[in-house]
Amino acid sequence: MHEFVAARRRTRTSGATIRRDLVMGRIMRVARRAGWITANPVPDEMEEIKERREPIRPVVLCDLARLTRRAPPGMRDMIRFLARTGCRQEEAASLSWEQLDLKAPCPTVTFAITKTRSPRVVRLSPRLAREL
């Protein structure tokens, strides 16, 4: 199992996809032992689940405007920040001034603690940098 996981990590496959691969492999082995199937119906070269990422779809501006009009002032700013950076709620809520570089020619925010545990730098629009 370690070799399988290490090989998948070398191809930069996400942890979630690796877990799905392992679960499906186990389900097929149980099904074969129970006599429900006689062989794995998936060809060997297709046994691993291909990682598929859903395209990121930005919020429709009129929906964002409706939401921000109804939100309390503090949440309104948070919603706008989330929409303009694409960051997660926890990343925005735990943001500190040290993570912002507003004086650079292209202002950025660095998220050090992320879902994937790897730092991420996001460019800020001039408008968002002014608002911050």
JSON list of N, CA and C in Angstrom, two decimals, residues 73-127:
[
{"chain": "A", "resi": 73, "resn": "PRO", "atom": "N", "xyz": [-22.63, 44.47, 7.91]},
{"chain": "A", "resi": 73, "resn": "PRO", "atom": "CA", "xyz": [-21.43, 45.15, 7.40]},
{"chain": "A", "resi": 73, "resn": "PRO", "atom": "C", "xyz": [-20.14, 44.32, 7.47]},
{"chain": "A", "resi": 74, "resn": "GLY", "atom": "N", "xyz": [-19.84, 43.68, 8.59]},
{"chain": "A", "resi": 74, "resn": "GLY", "atom": "CA", "xyz": [-18.61, 42.90, 8.69]},
{"chain": "A", "resi": 74, "resn": "GLY", "atom": "C", "xyz": [-18.58, 41.73, 7.73]},
{"chain": "A", "resi": 75, "resn": "MET", "atom": "N", "xyz": [-19.72, 41.04, 7.61]},
{"chain": "A", "resi": 75, "resn": "MET", "atom": "CA", "xyz": [-19.81, 39.90, 6.69]},
{"chain": "A", "resi": 75, "resn": "MET", "atom": "C", "xyz": [-19.75, 40.37, 5.25]},
{"chain": "A", "resi": 76, "resn": "ARG", "atom": "N", "xyz": [-20.29, 41.55, 4.98]},
{"chain": "A", "resi": 76, "resn": "ARG", "atom": "CA", "xyz": [-20.28, 42.11, 3.63]},
{"chain": "A", "resi": 76, "resn": "ARG", "atom": "C", "xyz": [-18.84, 42.22, 3.12]},
{"chain": "A", "resi": 77, "resn": "ASP", "atom": "N", "xyz": [-17.96, 42.75, 3.96]},
{"chain": "A", "resi": 77, "resn": "ASP", "atom": "CA", "xyz": [-16.55, 42.88, 3.57]},
{"chain": "A", "resi": 77, "resn": "ASP", "atom": "C", "xyz": [-15.91, 41.51, 3.35]},
{"chain": "A", "resi": 78, "resn": "MET", "atom": "N", "xyz": [-16.24, 40.57, 4.23]},
{"chain": "A", "resi": 78, "resn": "MET", "atom": "CA", "xyz": [-15.70, 39.22, 4.12]},
{"chain": "A", "resi": 78, "resn": "MET", "atom": "C", "xyz": [-16.16, 38.57, 2.81]},
{"chain": "A", "resi": 79, "resn": "ILE", "atom": "N", "xyz": [-17.43, 38.71, 2.47]},
{"chain": "A", "resi": 79, "resn": "ILE", "atom": "CA", "xyz": [-17.98, 38.12, 1.24]},
{"chain": "A", "resi": 79, "resn": "ILE", "atom": "C", "xyz": [-17.28, 38.70, 0.02]},
{"chain": "A", "resi": 80, "resn": "ARG", "atom": "N", "xyz": [-17.09, 39.99, 0.02]},
{"chain": "A", "resi": 80, "resn": "ARG", "atom": "CA", "xyz": [-16.39, 40.63, -1.11]},
{"chain": "A", "resi": 80, "resn": "ARG", "atom": "C", "xyz": [-14.96, 40.11, -1.23]},
{"chain": "A", "resi": 81, "resn": "PHE", "atom": "N", "xyz": [-14.27, 39.99, -0.11]},
{"chain": "A", "resi": 81, "resn": "PHE", "atom": "CA", "xyz": [-12.89, 39.49, -0.12]},
{"chain": "A", "resi": 81, "resn": "PHE", "atom": "C", "xyz": [-12.85, 38.06, -0.65]},
{"chain": "A", "resi": 82, "resn": "LEU", "atom": "N", "xyz": [-13.76, 37.22, -0.18]},
{"chain": "A", "resi": 82, "resn": "LEU", "atom": "CA", "xyz": [-13.82, 35.83, -0.66]},
{"chain": "A", "resi": 82, "resn": "LEU", "atom": "C", "xyz": [-14.06, 35.78, -2.16]},
{"chain": "A", "resi": 83, "resn": "ALA", "atom": "N", "xyz": [-14.99, 36.60, -2.64]},
{"chain": "A", "resi": 83, "resn": "ALA", "atom": "CA", "xyz": [-15.32, 36.59, -4.06]},
{"chain": "A", "resi": 83, "resn": "ALA", "atom": "C", "xyz": [-14.15, 37.08, -4.91]},
{"chain": "A", "resi": 84, "resn": "ARG", "atom": "N", "xyz": [-13.40, 38.05, -4.41]},
{"chain": "A", "resi": 84, "resn": "ARG", "atom": "CA", "xyz": [-12.31, 38.63, -5.21]},
{"chain": "A", "resi": 84, "resn": "ARG", "atom": "C", "xyz": [-11.01, 37.84, -5.15]},
{"chain": "A", "resi": 85, "resn": "THR", "atom": "N", "xyz": [-10.85, 37.01, -4.12]},
{"chain": "A", "resi": 85, "resn": "THR", "atom": "CA", "xyz": [-9.60, 36.25, -4.01]},
{"chain": "A", "resi": 85, "resn": "THR", "atom": "C", "xyz": [-9.79, 34.76, -4.30]},
{"chain": "A", "resi": 86, "resn": "GLY", "atom": "N", "xyz": [-11.00, 34.26, -4.15]},
{"chain": "A", "resi": 86, "resn": "GLY", "atom": "CA", "xyz": [-11.22, 32.84, -4.35]},
{"chain": "A", "resi": 86, "resn": "GLY", "atom": "C", "xyz": [-10.74, 31.99, -3.18]},
{"chain": "A", "resi": 87, "resn": "CYS", "atom": "N", "xyz": [-10.43, 32.64, -2.06]},
{"chain": "A", "resi": 87, "resn": "CYS", "atom": "CA", "xyz": [-9.94, 31.88, -0.91]},
{"chain": "A", "resi": 87, "resn": "CYS", "atom": "C", "xyz": [-11.10, 31.25, -0.15]},
{"chain": "A", "resi": 88, "resn": "ARG", "atom": "N", "xyz": [-10.76, 30.38, 0.75]},
{"chain": "A", "resi": 88, "resn": "ARG", "atom": "CA", "xyz": [-11.76, 29.72, 1.59]},
{"chain": "A", "resi": 88, "resn": "ARG", "atom": "C", "xyz": [-12.11, 30.61, 2.78]},
{"chain": "A", "resi": 89, "resn": "GLN", "atom": "N", "xyz": [-13.28, 30.37, 3.35]},
{"chain": "A", "resi": 89, "resn": "GLN", "atom": "CA", "xyz": [-13.76, 31.20, 4.46]},
{"chain": "A", "resi": 89, "resn": "GLN", "atom": "C", "xyz": [-12.77, 31.19, 5.62]},
{"chain": "A", "resi": 90, "resn": "GLU", "atom": "N", "xyz": [-12.26, 30.02, 5.98]},
{"chain": "A", "resi": 90, "resn": "GLU", "atom": "CA", "xyz": [-11.32, 29.92, 7.11]},
{"chain": "A", "resi": 90, "resn": "GLU", "atom": "C", "xyz": [-10.03, 30.69, 6.81]},
{"chain": "A", "resi": 91, "resn": "GLU", "atom": "N", "xyz": [-9.58, 30.65, 5.55]},
{"chain": "A", "resi": 91, "resn": "GLU", "atom": "CA", "xyz": [-8.37, 31.39, 5.18]},
{"chain": "A", "resi": 91, "resn": "GLU", "atom": "C", "xyz": [-8.58, 32.88, 5.36]},
{"chain": "A", "resi": 92, "resn": "ALA", "atom": "N", "xyz": [-9.72, 33.38, 4.94]},
{"chain": "A", "resi": 92, "resn": "ALA", "atom": "CA", "xyz": [-10.00, 34.81, 5.07]},
{"chain": "A", "resi": 92, "resn": "ALA", "atom": "C", "xyz": [-10.23, 35.20, 6.53]},
{"chain": "A", "resi": 93, "resn": "ALA", "atom": "N", "xyz": [-10.93, 34.37, 7.27]},
{"chain": "A", "resi": 93, "resn": "ALA", "atom": "CA", "xyz": [-11.24, 34.70, 8.66]},
{"chain": "A", "resi": 93, "resn": "ALA", "atom": "C", "xyz": [-10.00, 34.74, 9.54]},
{"chain": "A", "resi": 94, "resn": "SER", "atom": "N", "xyz": [-8.99, 33.95, 9.19]},
{"chain": "A", "resi": 94, "resn": "SER", "atom": "CA", "xyz": [-7.78, 33.91, 10.02]},
{"chain": "A", "resi": 94, "resn": "SER", "atom": "C", "xyz": [-6.65, 34.76, 9.42]},
{"chain": "A", "resi": 95, "resn": "LEU", "atom": "N", "xyz": [-6.96, 35.57, 8.45]},
{"chain": "A", "resi": 95, "resn": "LEU", "atom": "CA", "xyz": [-5.96, 36.42, 7.79]},
{"chain": "A", "resi": 95, "resn": "LEU", "atom": "C", "xyz": [-5.39, 37.45, 8.77]},
{"chain": "A", "resi": 96, "resn": "SER", "atom": "N", "xyz": [-4.08, 37.66, 8.69]},
{"chain": "A", "resi": 96, "resn": "SER", "atom": "CA", "xyz": [-3.45, 38.69, 9.52]},
{"chain": "A", "resi": 96, "resn": "SER", "atom": "C", "xyz": [-2.72, 39.67, 8.59]},
{"chain": "A", "resi": 97, "resn": "TRP", "atom": "N", "xyz": [-2.43, 40.85, 9.08]},
{"chain": "A", "resi": 97, "resn": "TRP", "atom": "CA", "xyz": [-1.80, 41.89, 8.27]},
{"chain": "A", "resi": 97, "resn": "TRP", "atom": "C", "xyz": [-0.44, 41.44, 7.73]},
{"chain": "A", "resi": 98, "resn": "GLU", "atom": "N", "xyz": [0.24, 40.57, 8.47]},
{"chain": "A", "resi": 98, "resn": "GLU", "atom": "CA", "xyz": [1.56, 40.10, 8.02]},
{"chain": "A", "resi": 98, "resn": "GLU", "atom": "C", "xyz": [1.49, 39.32, 6.72]},
{"chain": "A", "resi": 99, "resn": "GLN", "atom": "N", "xyz": [0.31, 38.78, 6.42]},
{"chain": "A", "resi": 99, "resn": "GLN", "atom": "CA", "xyz": [0.15, 37.99, 5.20]},
{"chain": "A", "resi": 99, "resn": "GLN", "atom": "C", "xyz": [-0.06, 38.84, 3.96]},
{"chain": "A", "resi": 100, "resn": "LEU", "atom": "N", "xyz": [-0.30, 40.14, 4.17]},
{"chain": "A", "resi": 100, "resn": "LEU", "atom": "CA", "xyz": [-0.56, 41.04, 3.05]},
{"chain": "A", "resi": 100, "resn": "LEU", "atom": "C", "xyz": [0.69, 41.80, 2.65]},
{"chain": "A", "resi": 101, "resn": "ASP", "atom": "N", "xyz": [0.90, 41.93, 1.36]},
{"chain": "A", "resi": 101, "resn": "ASP", "atom": "CA", "xyz": [1.97, 42.77, 0.83]},
{"chain": "A", "resi": 101, "resn": "ASP", "atom": "C", "xyz": [1.29, 43.79, -0.07]},
{"chain": "A", "resi": 102, "resn": "LEU", "atom": "N", "xyz": [0.87, 44.91, 0.53]},
{"chain": "A", "resi": 102, "resn": "LEU", "atom": "CA", "xyz": [0.11, 45.92, -0.20]},
{"chain": "A", "resi": 102, "resn": "LEU", "atom": "C", "xyz": [0.99, 46.96, -0.87]},
{"chain": "A", "resi": 103, "resn": "LYS", "atom": "N", "xyz": [2.28, 47.00, -0.50]},
{"chain": "A", "resi": 103, "resn": "LYS", "atom": "CA", "xyz": [3.17, 48.02, -1.05]},
{"chain": "A", "resi": 103, "resn": "LYS", "atom": "C", "xyz": [3.89, 47.56, -2.32]},
{"chain": "A", "resi": 104, "resn": "ALA", "atom": "N", "xyz": [3.82, 46.28, -2.63]},
{"chain": "A", "resi": 104, "resn": "ALA", "atom": "CA", "xyz": [4.48, 45.74, -3.82]},
{"chain": "A", "resi": 104, "resn": "ALA", "atom": "C", "xyz": [3.79, 46.29, -5.07]},
{"chain": "A", "resi": 105, "resn": "PRO", "atom": "N", "xyz": [4.52, 46.33, -6.21]},
{"chain": "A", "resi": 105, "resn": "PRO", "atom": "CA", "xyz": [3.89, 46.80, -7.46]},
{"chain": "A", "resi": 105, "resn": "PRO", "atom": "C", "xyz": [2.61, 46.01, -7.78]},
{"chain": "A", "resi": 106, "resn": "CYS", "atom": "N", "xyz": [2.63, 44.73, -7.46]},
{"chain": "A", "resi": 106, "resn": "CYS", "atom": "CA", "xyz": [1.44, 43.89, -7.62]},
{"chain": "A", "resi": 106, "resn": "CYS", "atom": "C", "xyz": [1.10, 43.33, -6.23]},
{"chain": "A", "resi": 107, "resn": "PRO", "atom": "N", "xyz": [0.16, 43.95, -5.51]},
{"chain": "A", "resi": 107, "resn": "PRO", "atom": "CA", "xyz": [-0.16, 43.52, -4.14]},
{"chain": "A", "resi": 107, "resn": "PRO", "atom": "C", "xyz": [-0.58, 42.05, -4.09]},
{"chain": "A", "resi": 108, "resn": "THR", "atom": "N", "xyz": [-0.19, 41.38, -3.00]},
{"chain": "A", "resi": 108, "resn": "THR", "atom": "CA", "xyz": [-0.52, 39.96, -2.84]},
{"chain": "A", "resi": 108, "resn": "THR", "atom": "C", "xyz": [-0.95, 39.67, -1.41]},
{"chain": "A", "resi": 109, "resn": "VAL", "atom": "N", "xyz": [-1.58, 38.51, -1.26]},
{"chain": "A", "resi": 109, "resn": "VAL", "atom": "CA", "xyz": [-1.87, 37.94, 0.05]},
{"chain": "A", "resi": 109, "resn": "VAL", "atom": "C", "xyz": [-1.31, 36.52, 0.01]},
{"chain": "A", "resi": 110, "resn": "THR", "atom": "N", "xyz": [-0.64, 36.12, 1.09]},
{"chain": "A", "resi": 110, "resn": "THR", "atom": "CA", "xyz": [-0.08, 34.78, 1.18]},
{"chain": "A", "resi": 110, "resn": "THR", "atom": "C", "xyz": [-0.85, 34.00, 2.23]},
{"chain": "A", "resi": 111, "resn": "PHE", "atom": "N", "xyz": [-1.45, 32.91, 1.79]},
{"chain": "A", "resi": 111, "resn": "PHE", "atom": "CA", "xyz": [-2.15, 32.01, 2.70]},
{"chain": "A", "resi": 111, "resn": "PHE", "atom": "C", "xyz": [-1.18, 30.91, 3.07]},
{"chain": "A", "resi": 112, "resn": "ALA", "atom": "N", "xyz": [-0.70, 30.94, 4.31]},
{"chain": "A", "resi": 112, "resn": "ALA", "atom": "CA", "xyz": [0.31, 29.97, 4.75]},
{"chain": "A", "resi": 112, "resn": "ALA", "atom": "C", "xyz": [-0.32, 28.65, 5.15]},
{"chain": "A", "resi": 113, "resn": "ILE", "atom": "N", "xyz": [-1.48, 28.69, 5.77]},
{"chain": "A", "resi": 113, "resn": "ILE", "atom": "CA", "xyz": [-2.14, 27.47, 6.22]},
{"chain": "A", "resi": 113, "resn": "ILE", "atom": "C", "xyz": [-3.36, 27.26, 5.32]},
{"chain": "A", "resi": 114, "resn": "THR", "atom": "N", "xyz": [-3.27, 26.30, 4.43]},
{"chain": "A", "resi": 114, "resn": "THR", "atom": "CA", "xyz": [-4.34, 26.04, 3.48]},
{"chain": "A", "resi": 114, "resn": "THR", "atom": "C", "xyz": [-4.85, 24.61, 3.62]},
{"chain": "A", "resi": 115, "resn": "LYS", "atom": "N", "xyz": [-5.91, 24.30, 2.91]},
{"chain": "A", "resi": 115, "resn": "LYS", "atom": "CA", "xyz": [-6.49, 22.96, 2.93]},
{"chain": "A", "resi": 115, "resn": "LYS", "atom": "C", "xyz": [-5.47, 21.92, 2.47]},
{"chain": "A", "resi": 116, "resn": "THR", "atom": "N", "xyz": [-4.66, 22.27, 1.48]},
{"chain": "A", "resi": 116, "resn": "THR", "atom": "CA", "xyz": [-3.67, 21.33, 0.94]},
{"chain": "A", "resi": 116, "resn": "THR", "atom": "C", "xyz": [-2.35, 21.39, 1.70]},
{"chain": "A", "resi": 117, "resn": "ARG", "atom": "N", "xyz": [-2.27, 22.22, 2.72]},
{"chain": "A", "resi": 117, "resn": "ARG", "atom": "CA", "xyz": [-1.09, 22.38, 3.56]},
{"chain": "A", "resi": 117, "resn": "ARG", "atom": "C", "xyz": [0.13, 22.96, 2.82]},
{"chain": "A", "resi": 118, "resn": "SER", "atom": "N", "xyz": [-0.11, 23.58, 1.69]},
{"chain": "A", "resi": 118, "resn": "SER", "atom": "CA", "xyz": [1.00, 24.23, 1.00]},
{"chain": "A", "resi": 118, "resn": "SER", "atom": "C", "xyz": [0.65, 25.71, 0.82]},
{"chain": "A", "resi": 119, "resn": "PRO", "atom": "N", "xyz": [1.60, 26.60, 1.08]},
{"chain": "A", "resi": 119, "resn": "PRO", "atom": "CA", "xyz": [1.32, 28.04, 0.98]},
{"chain": "A", "resi": 119, "resn": "PRO", "atom": "C", "xyz": [0.84, 28.43, -0.42]},
{"chain": "A", "resi": 120, "resn": "ARG", "atom": "N", "xyz": [-0.01, 29.43, -0.45]},
{"chain": "A", "resi": 120, "resn": "ARG", "atom": "CA", "xyz": [-0.56, 29.90, -1.72]},
{"chain": "A", "resi": 120, "resn": "ARG", "atom": "C", "xyz": [-0.54, 31.42, -1.72]},
{"chain": "A", "resi": 121, "resn": "VAL", "atom": "N", "xyz": [-0.08, 32.00, -2.84]},
{"chain": "A", "resi": 121, "resn": "VAL", "atom": "CA", "xyz": [-0.03, 33.46, -2.98]},
{"chain": "A", "resi": 121, "resn": "VAL", "atom": "C", "xyz": [-1.08, 33.87, -4.00]},
{"chain": "A", "resi": 122, "resn": "VAL", "atom": "N", "xyz": [-1.90, 34.85, -3.64]},
{"chain": "A", "resi": 122, "resn": "VAL", "atom": "CA", "xyz": [-2.95, 35.34, -4.52]},
{"chain": "A", "resi": 122, "resn": "VAL", "atom": "C", "xyz": [-2.72, 36.81, -4.79]},
{"chain": "A", "resi": 123, "resn": "ARG", "atom": "N", "xyz": [-2.75, 37.18, -6.06]},
{"chain": "A", "resi": 123, "resn": "ARG", "atom": "CA", "xyz": [-2.63, 38.60, -6.42]},
{"chain": "A", "resi": 123, "resn": "ARG", "atom": "C", "xyz": [-3.93, 39.32, -6.09]},
{"chain": "A", "resi": 124, "resn": "LEU", "atom": "N", "xyz": [-3.77, 40.53, -5.61]},
{"chain": "A", "resi": 124, "resn": "LEU", "atom": "CA", "xyz": [-4.93, 41.35, -5.27]},
{"chain": "A", "resi": 124, "resn": "LEU", "atom": "C", "xyz": [-5.12, 42.41, -6.34]},
{"chain": "A", "resi": 125, "resn": "SER", "atom": "N", "xyz": [-6.37, 42.67, -6.65]},
{"chain": "A", "resi": 125, "resn": "SER", "atom": "CA", "xyz": [-6.65, 43.74, -7.62]},
{"chain": "A", "resi": 125, "resn": "SER", "atom": "C", "xyz": [-6.28, 45.07, -6.95]},
{"chain": "A", "resi": 126, "resn": "PRO", "atom": "N", "xyz": [-5.96, 46.09, -7.74]},
{"chain": "A", "resi": 126, "resn": "PRO", "atom": "CA", "xyz": [-5.68, 47.40, -7.15]},
{"chain": "A", "resi": 126, "resn": "PRO", "atom": "C", "xyz": [-6.83, 47.90, -6.28]},
{"chain": "A", "resi": 127, "resn": "ARG", "atom": "N", "xyz": [-8.07, 47.65, -6.71]},
{"chain": "A", "resi": 127, "resn": "ARG", "atom": "CA", "xyz": [-9.24, 48.09, -5.95]},
{"chain": "A", "resi": 127, "resn": "ARG", "atom": "C", "xyz": [-9.29, 47.39, -4.58]}
]
